[in-house]
C-alpha atoms as one frame of an Amber mdcrd trajectory, in Angstrom:
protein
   0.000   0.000   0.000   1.889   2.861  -1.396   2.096   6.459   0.031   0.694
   8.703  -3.004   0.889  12.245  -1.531   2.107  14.290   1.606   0.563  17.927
   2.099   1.748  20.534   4.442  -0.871  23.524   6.142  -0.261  26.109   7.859
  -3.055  27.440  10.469  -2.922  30.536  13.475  -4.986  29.644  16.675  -5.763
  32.331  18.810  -5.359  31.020  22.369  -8.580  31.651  25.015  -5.952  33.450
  27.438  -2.566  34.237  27.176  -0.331  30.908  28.317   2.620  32.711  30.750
   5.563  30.964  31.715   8.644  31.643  33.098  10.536  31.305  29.416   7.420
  32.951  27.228   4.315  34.453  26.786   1.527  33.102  23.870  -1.244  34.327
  22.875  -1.427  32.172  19.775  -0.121  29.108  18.510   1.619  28.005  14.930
   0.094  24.816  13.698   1.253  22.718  10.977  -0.618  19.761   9.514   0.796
  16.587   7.713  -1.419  14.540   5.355  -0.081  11.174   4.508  -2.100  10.012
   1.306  -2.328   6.451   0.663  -3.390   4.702  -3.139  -6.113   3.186  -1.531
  -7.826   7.036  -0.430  -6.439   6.235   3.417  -5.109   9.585   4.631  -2.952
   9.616   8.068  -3.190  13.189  10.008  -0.276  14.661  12.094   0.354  18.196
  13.632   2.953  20.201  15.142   4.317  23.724  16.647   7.156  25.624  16.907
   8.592  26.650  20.548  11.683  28.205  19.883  12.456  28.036  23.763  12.342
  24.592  24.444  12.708  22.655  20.777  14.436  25.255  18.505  11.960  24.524
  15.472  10.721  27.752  13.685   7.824  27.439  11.470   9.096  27.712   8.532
  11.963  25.120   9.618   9.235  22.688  10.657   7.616  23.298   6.694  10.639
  22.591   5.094  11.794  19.616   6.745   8.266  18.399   6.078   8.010  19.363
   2.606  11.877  18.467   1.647  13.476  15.468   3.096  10.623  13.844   4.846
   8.316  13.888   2.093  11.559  12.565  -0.122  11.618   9.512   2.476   8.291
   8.773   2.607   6.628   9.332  -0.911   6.459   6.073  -3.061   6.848   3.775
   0.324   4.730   1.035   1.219   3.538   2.086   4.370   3.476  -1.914   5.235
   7.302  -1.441   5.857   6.216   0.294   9.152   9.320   0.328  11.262  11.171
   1.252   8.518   9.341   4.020   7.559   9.836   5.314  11.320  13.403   4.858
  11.062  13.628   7.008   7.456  11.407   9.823   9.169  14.269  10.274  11.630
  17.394   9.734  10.018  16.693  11.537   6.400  17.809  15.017   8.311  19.331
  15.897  11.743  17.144  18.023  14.798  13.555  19.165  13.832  12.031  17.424
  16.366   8.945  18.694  15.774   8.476  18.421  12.316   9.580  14.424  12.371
   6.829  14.237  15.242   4.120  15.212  12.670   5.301  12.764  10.309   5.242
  10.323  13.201   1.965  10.960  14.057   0.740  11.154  10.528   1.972   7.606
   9.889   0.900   5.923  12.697  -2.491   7.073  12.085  -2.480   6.286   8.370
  -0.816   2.647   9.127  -3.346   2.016  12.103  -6.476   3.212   9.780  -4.566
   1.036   7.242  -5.020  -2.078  10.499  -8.678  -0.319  11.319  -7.557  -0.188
  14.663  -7.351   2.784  17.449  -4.349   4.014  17.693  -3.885   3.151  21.228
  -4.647  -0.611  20.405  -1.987  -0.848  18.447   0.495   0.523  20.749  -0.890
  -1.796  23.735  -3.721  -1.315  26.297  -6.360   1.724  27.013  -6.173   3.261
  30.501  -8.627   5.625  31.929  -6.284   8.899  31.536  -7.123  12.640  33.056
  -5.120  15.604  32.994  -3.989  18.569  35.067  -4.291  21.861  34.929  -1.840
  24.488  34.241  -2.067  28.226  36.105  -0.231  30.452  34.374   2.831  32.799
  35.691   1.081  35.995  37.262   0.734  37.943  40.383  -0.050  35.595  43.245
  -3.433  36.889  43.479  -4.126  36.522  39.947  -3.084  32.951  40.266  -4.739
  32.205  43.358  -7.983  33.359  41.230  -6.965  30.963  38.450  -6.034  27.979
  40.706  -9.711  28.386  42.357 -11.820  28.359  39.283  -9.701  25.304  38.155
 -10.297  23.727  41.554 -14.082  24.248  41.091 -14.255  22.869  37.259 -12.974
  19.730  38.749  -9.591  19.415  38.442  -7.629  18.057  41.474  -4.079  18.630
  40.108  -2.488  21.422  39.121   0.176  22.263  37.471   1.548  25.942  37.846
   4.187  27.636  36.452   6.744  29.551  38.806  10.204  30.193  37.868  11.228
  33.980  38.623  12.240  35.261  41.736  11.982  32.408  44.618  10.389  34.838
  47.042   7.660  35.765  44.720   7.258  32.121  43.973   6.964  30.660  47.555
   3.740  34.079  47.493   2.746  32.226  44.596   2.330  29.083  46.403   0.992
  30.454  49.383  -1.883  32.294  48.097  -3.208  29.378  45.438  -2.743  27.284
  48.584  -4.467  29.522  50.601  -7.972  29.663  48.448  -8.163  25.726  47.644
  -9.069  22.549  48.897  -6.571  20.889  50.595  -6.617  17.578  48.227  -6.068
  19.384  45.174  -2.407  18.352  44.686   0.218  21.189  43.209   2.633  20.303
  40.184   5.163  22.951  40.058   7.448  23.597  36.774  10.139  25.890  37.337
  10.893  25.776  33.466  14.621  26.175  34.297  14.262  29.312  36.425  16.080
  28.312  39.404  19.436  27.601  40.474  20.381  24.473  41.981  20.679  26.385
  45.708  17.094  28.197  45.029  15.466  25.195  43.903  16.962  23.534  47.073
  15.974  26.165  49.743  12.500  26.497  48.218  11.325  23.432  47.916  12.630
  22.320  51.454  10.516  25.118  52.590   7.334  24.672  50.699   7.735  20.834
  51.954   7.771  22.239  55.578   4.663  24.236  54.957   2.978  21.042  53.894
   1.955  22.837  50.683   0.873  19.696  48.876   3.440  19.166  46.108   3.178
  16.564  44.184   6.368  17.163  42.198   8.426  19.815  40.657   9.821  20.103
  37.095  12.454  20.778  35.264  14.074  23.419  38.855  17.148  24.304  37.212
  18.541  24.712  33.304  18.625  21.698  30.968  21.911  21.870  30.000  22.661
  21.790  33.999  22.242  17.794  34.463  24.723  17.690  37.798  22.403  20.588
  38.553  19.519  18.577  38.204  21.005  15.674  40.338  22.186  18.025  43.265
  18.499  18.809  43.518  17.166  15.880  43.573  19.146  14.389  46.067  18.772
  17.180  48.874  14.753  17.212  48.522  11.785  14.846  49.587   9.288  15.945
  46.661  10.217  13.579  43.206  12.021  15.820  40.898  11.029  15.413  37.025
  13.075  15.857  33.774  11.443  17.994  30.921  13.845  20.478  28.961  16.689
  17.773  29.728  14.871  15.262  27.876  14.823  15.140  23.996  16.060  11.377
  23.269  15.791   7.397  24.519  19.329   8.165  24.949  19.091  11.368  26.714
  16.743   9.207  28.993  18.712   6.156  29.579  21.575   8.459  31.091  18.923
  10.610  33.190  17.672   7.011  34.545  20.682   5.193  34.994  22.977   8.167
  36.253  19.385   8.374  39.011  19.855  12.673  37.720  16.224  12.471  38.400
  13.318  10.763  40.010  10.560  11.117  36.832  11.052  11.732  33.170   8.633
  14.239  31.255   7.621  13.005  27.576   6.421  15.294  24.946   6.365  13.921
  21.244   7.487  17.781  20.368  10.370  17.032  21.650  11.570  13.250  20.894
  10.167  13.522  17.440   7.488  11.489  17.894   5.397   8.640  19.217   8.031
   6.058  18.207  10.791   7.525  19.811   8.413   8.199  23.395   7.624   4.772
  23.474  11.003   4.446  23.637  11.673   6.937  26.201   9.064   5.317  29.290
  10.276   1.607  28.298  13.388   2.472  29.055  12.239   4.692  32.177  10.245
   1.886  32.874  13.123  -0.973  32.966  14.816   1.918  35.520  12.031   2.056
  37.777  11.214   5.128  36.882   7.906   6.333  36.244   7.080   9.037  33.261
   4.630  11.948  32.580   3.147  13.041  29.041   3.259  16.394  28.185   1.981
  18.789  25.909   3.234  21.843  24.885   1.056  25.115  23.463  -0.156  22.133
  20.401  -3.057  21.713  18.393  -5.550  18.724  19.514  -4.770  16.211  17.087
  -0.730  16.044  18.119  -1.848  16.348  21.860  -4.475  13.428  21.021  -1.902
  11.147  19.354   0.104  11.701  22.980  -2.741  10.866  24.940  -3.509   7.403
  23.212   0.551   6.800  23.904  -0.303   7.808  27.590  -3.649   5.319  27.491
  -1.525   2.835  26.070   1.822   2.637  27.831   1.694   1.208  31.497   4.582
   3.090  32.490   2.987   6.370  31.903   0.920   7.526  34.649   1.361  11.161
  35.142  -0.536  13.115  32.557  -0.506  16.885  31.278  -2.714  16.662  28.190
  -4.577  20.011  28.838  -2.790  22.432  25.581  -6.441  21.772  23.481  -8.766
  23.553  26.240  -6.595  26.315  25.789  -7.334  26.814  21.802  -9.974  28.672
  20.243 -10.947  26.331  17.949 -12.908  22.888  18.458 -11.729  20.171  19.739
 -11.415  17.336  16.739  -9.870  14.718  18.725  -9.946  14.810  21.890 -12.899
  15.371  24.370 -12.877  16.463  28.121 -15.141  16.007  31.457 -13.593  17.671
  33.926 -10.152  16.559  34.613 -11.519  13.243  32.614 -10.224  12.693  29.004
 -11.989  10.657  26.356 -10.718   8.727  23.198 -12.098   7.511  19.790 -12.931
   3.993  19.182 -12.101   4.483  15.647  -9.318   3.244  13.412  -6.001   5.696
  14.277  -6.172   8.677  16.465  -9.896   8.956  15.541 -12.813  11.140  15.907
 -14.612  11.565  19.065 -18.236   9.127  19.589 -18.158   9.376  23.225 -20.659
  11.111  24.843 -19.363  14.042  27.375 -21.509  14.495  30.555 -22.464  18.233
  31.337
């Protein structure tokens, strides 16, 4: 079953709120679409933005990679030759993570609509998966406000974003703590913003406080692995890897060196579902348990991450919330609550399940 045609789109979503974090500010996302055409009419769907921060990829980067040496690899294969196919996406051109994760995607929905099978049945089991929340970077009381409404929608994790000046972090803390119920759990993600000393001092203190923190990411820079490990080592709360992570190798030295107790996957990142599969087997063989991530993403790449995170038993922390901050409708995935909801249908799918009210 050859592969006839690959088409590249361009779209701007306007977000519902600006997304704040420590390294940015959006207000709108980038999203490029892959369309892998099959002879027989089968087409395969995959998406993917540019975050300059974190990945590098530009927009125009992520086009060209798509439209030059990945469609090159791909165009004329038989998409039967799976594995293969995988291996061409990532090898025909070094980096652009991002754009070899929407040729990931787009395959492994073509070649599972190809098996008319979910995509998550084809990459193992179906969990029951949920997400967090994130609370944007902002005053204290501006984030207490956020963290409350979240609280009352539902959601009994969240994740929110500090990463400045520790002081005005730990007032942070203290005021979302102060307006919600004490078994919402807090996720924080320092995006790099703190020193190895800061990170220390603060979270020792917000652990004394009993602030409820479930874990914090990513405390100190990426490149700053020793960094990472001297943090991890001198505090109670689990300490998870997210900017340090872009490979199965960069996550067989995280797990093995012990840099870090939990391992932060985002297909943006690793280029794709293939190589996060990867990534929490090997976590897994390490003892190590592993998150899914999204970044600022449209639905369809976030939903291709959740039926990895519904699939793979070592994945059991989940951030899959990027599509309720997009304007536009949902096409993939649907949401009750902190409850998220796949398709039955051959690859990533449409949406058939009904969402309570």
């Amino acid at each position: 079953m050859i592969i006839k045609d690959i088409t590249v789109k361009h779209q701007t979503v306007p977000l519902l709120v600006p997304f704040k974090t420590a390294l940015r500010t959006a207000t709108e996302i980038d999203s490029i679409s892959v369309e892998i055409q099959l002879e027989n009419g089968i087409k395969g769907k995959g998406a993917a933005s540019p975050t300059y921060v974190i990945t590098g990829d530009s927009l125009e980067g992520i086009q060209a990679a798509l439209q030059g040496p990945i469609k090159l690899a791909l165009i004329g294969e038989d998409i039967r030759q799976f594995q293969k196919l995988l291996k061409k996406i990532q090898s025909c051109c070094i980096h652009n993570p991002s754009a070899k994760a929407a040729a990931d995607i787009a395959l492994h929905d073509a070649y599972t609509k190809f098996l008319n099978i979910p995509l998550y049945a084809f990459l193992g089991d179906k969990q029951p998966i949920s997400t967090c929340m994130t609370i944007s970077v902002d005053t204290p009381e501006k984030m207490a406000e956020d963290a409350q409404k979240s609280a009352a929608d539902g959601f009994d994790i969240l994740k929110v974003k500090v990463g400045s000046i520790p002081e005005l972090d730990l007032e942070r803390i203290k005021h979302i703590r102060s307006v919600i119920p004490d078994h919402v759990k807090l996720r924080l993600d320092a995006n790099q913003g703190w020193t190895p000393k800061q990170a220390v001092q603060l979270i020792n203190k917000m652990e004394t406080l009993n602030f409820g923190i479930e874990l914090v990411e990513q405390p100190v820079p990426a490149h700053d692995w020793e960094g990472l490990k001297f943090v991890t080592e001198r505090v109670n709360v689990p300490i998870m890897a997210d900017e340090s992570l872009f490979s199965a190798k960069d996550a067989l030295r995280l797990v093995s060196g012990r840099y870090v107790d939990l391992l932060n996957i985002k297909l943006m990142k690793c280029g794709g579902i293939n190589e996060a599969r990867k990534i929490a087997s090997i976590a897994e063989a390490n003892g190590v348990a592993c998150m899914i991530g999204s970044m600022m993403e449209p639905s369809l790449s976030v939903g291709a991450a959740a039926h990895l995170a519904a699939a793979h038993p070592n994945i059991t922390y989940f951030d899959l919330d990027a599509p309720l901050w997009l304007s536009t409708e949902l096409d993939v995935l649907k949401y009750s609550g902190q409850e998220v909801f796949l398709s039955d249908l051959p690859g990533i799918g449409e949406i058939t399940v009904p969402i309570s009210k």
